[in-house]
Amino acid sequence: MDQLEDSVQQIFVDEFDEDDQKKIRKPYTITKSRESWTDDEHSNFLEALMKFGRDWKKIEAQVGSKNVIQIRSHAQKYFLK
């Protein structure tokens, strides 16, 4: 029985040691260049913002060329001004 317990304990220690090591992160890479908002996109954004409030999905549908993440980021910068 002692031999079995030792084996189980050794397996646990080996697994713990593997999990305890620091994970290597992938380097951060920019996959897409930044795109400026055109005057038309910004106008559509402002109209949609007045019409829909902070319903980002509806604003996305009206702007058409930007996704929700881009719209929220644009809104955040707009509200800071």
PDB file of C-alpha atoms in Angstrom, residues 14-59:
ATOM      1  CA  ASP A  14       4.843  16.125 -10.974  1.00  0.00           C
ATOM      2  CA  GLU A  15       1.522  17.589 -12.152  1.00  0.00           C
ATOM      3  CA  PHE A  16       1.747  20.402  -9.614  1.00  0.00           C
ATOM      4  CA  ASP A  17       5.265  21.288 -10.728  1.00  0.00           C
ATOM      5  CA  GLU A  18       4.182  21.473 -14.386  1.00  0.00           C
ATOM      6  CA  ASP A  19       1.196  23.714 -13.573  1.00  0.00           C
ATOM      7  CA  ASP A  20       3.268  25.903 -11.268  1.00  0.00           C
ATOM      8  CA  GLN A  21       5.593  27.032 -14.050  1.00  0.00           C
ATOM      9  CA  LYS A  22       4.942  30.457 -15.559  1.00  0.00           C
ATOM     10  CA  LYS A  23       3.159  30.446 -18.882  1.00  0.00           C
ATOM     11  CA  ILE A  24       4.844  32.171 -21.775  1.00  0.00           C
ATOM     12  CA  ARG A  25       2.736  34.909 -23.328  1.00  0.00           C
ATOM     13  CA  LYS A  26       2.501  35.457 -27.037  1.00  0.00           C
ATOM     14  CA  PRO A  27       3.980  38.765 -28.139  1.00  0.00           C
ATOM     15  CA  TYR A  28       1.411  41.507 -28.754  1.00  0.00           C
ATOM     16  CA  THR A  29       0.975  42.188 -32.431  1.00  0.00           C
ATOM     17  CA  ILE A  30      -1.254  44.686 -34.138  1.00  0.00           C
ATOM     18  CA  THR A  31      -3.229  42.718 -36.693  1.00  0.00           C
ATOM     19  CA  LYS A  32      -4.929  45.613 -38.416  1.00  0.00           C
ATOM     20  CA  SER A  33      -3.951  49.209 -38.970  1.00  0.00           C
ATOM     21  CA  ARG A  34      -6.129  51.859 -37.391  1.00  0.00           C
ATOM     22  CA  GLU A  35      -8.811  53.350 -39.547  1.00  0.00           C
ATOM     23  CA  SER A  36      -9.896  56.927 -39.021  1.00  0.00           C
ATOM     24  CA  TRP A  37     -13.578  57.725 -38.895  1.00  0.00           C
ATOM     25  CA  THR A  38     -14.784  59.549 -41.994  1.00  0.00           C
ATOM     26  CA  ASP A  39     -17.037  62.579 -41.681  1.00  0.00           C
ATOM     27  CA  ASP A  40     -19.974  60.479 -42.943  1.00  0.00           C
ATOM     28  CA  GLU A  41     -19.326  57.723 -40.387  1.00  0.00           C
ATOM     29  CA  HIS A  42     -19.083  60.276 -37.592  1.00  0.00           C
ATOM     30  CA  SER A  43     -22.288  61.997 -38.725  1.00  0.00           C
ATOM     31  CA  ASN A  44     -24.094  58.643 -38.825  1.00  0.00           C
ATOM     32  CA  PHE A  45     -22.696  57.879 -35.381  1.00  0.00           C
ATOM     33  CA  LEU A  46     -24.002  61.161 -33.945  1.00  0.00           C
ATOM     34  CA  GLU A  47     -27.440  60.707 -35.517  1.00  0.00           C
ATOM     35  CA  ALA A  48     -27.683  57.145 -34.207  1.00  0.00           C
ATOM     36  CA  LEU A  49     -26.467  58.206 -30.772  1.00  0.00           C
ATOM     37  CA  MET A  50     -29.221  60.836 -30.560  1.00  0.00           C
ATOM     38  CA  LYS A  51     -31.808  58.368 -31.848  1.00  0.00           C
ATOM     39  CA  PHE A  52     -30.824  55.163 -29.993  1.00  0.00           C
ATOM     40  CA  GLY A  53     -28.837  56.367 -26.969  1.00  0.00           C
ATOM     41  CA  ARG A  54     -26.213  53.807 -25.991  1.00  0.00           C
ATOM     42  CA  ASP A  55     -27.696  50.886 -27.870  1.00  0.00           C
ATOM     43  CA  TRP A  56     -24.440  49.998 -29.611  1.00  0.00           C
ATOM     44  CA  LYS A  57     -25.962  47.266 -31.798  1.00  0.00           C
ATOM     45  CA  LYS A  58     -28.470  49.692 -33.320  1.00  0.00           C
ATOM     46  CA  ILE A  59     -25.748  52.305 -33.791  1.00  0.00           C
TER      47      ILE A  59
END
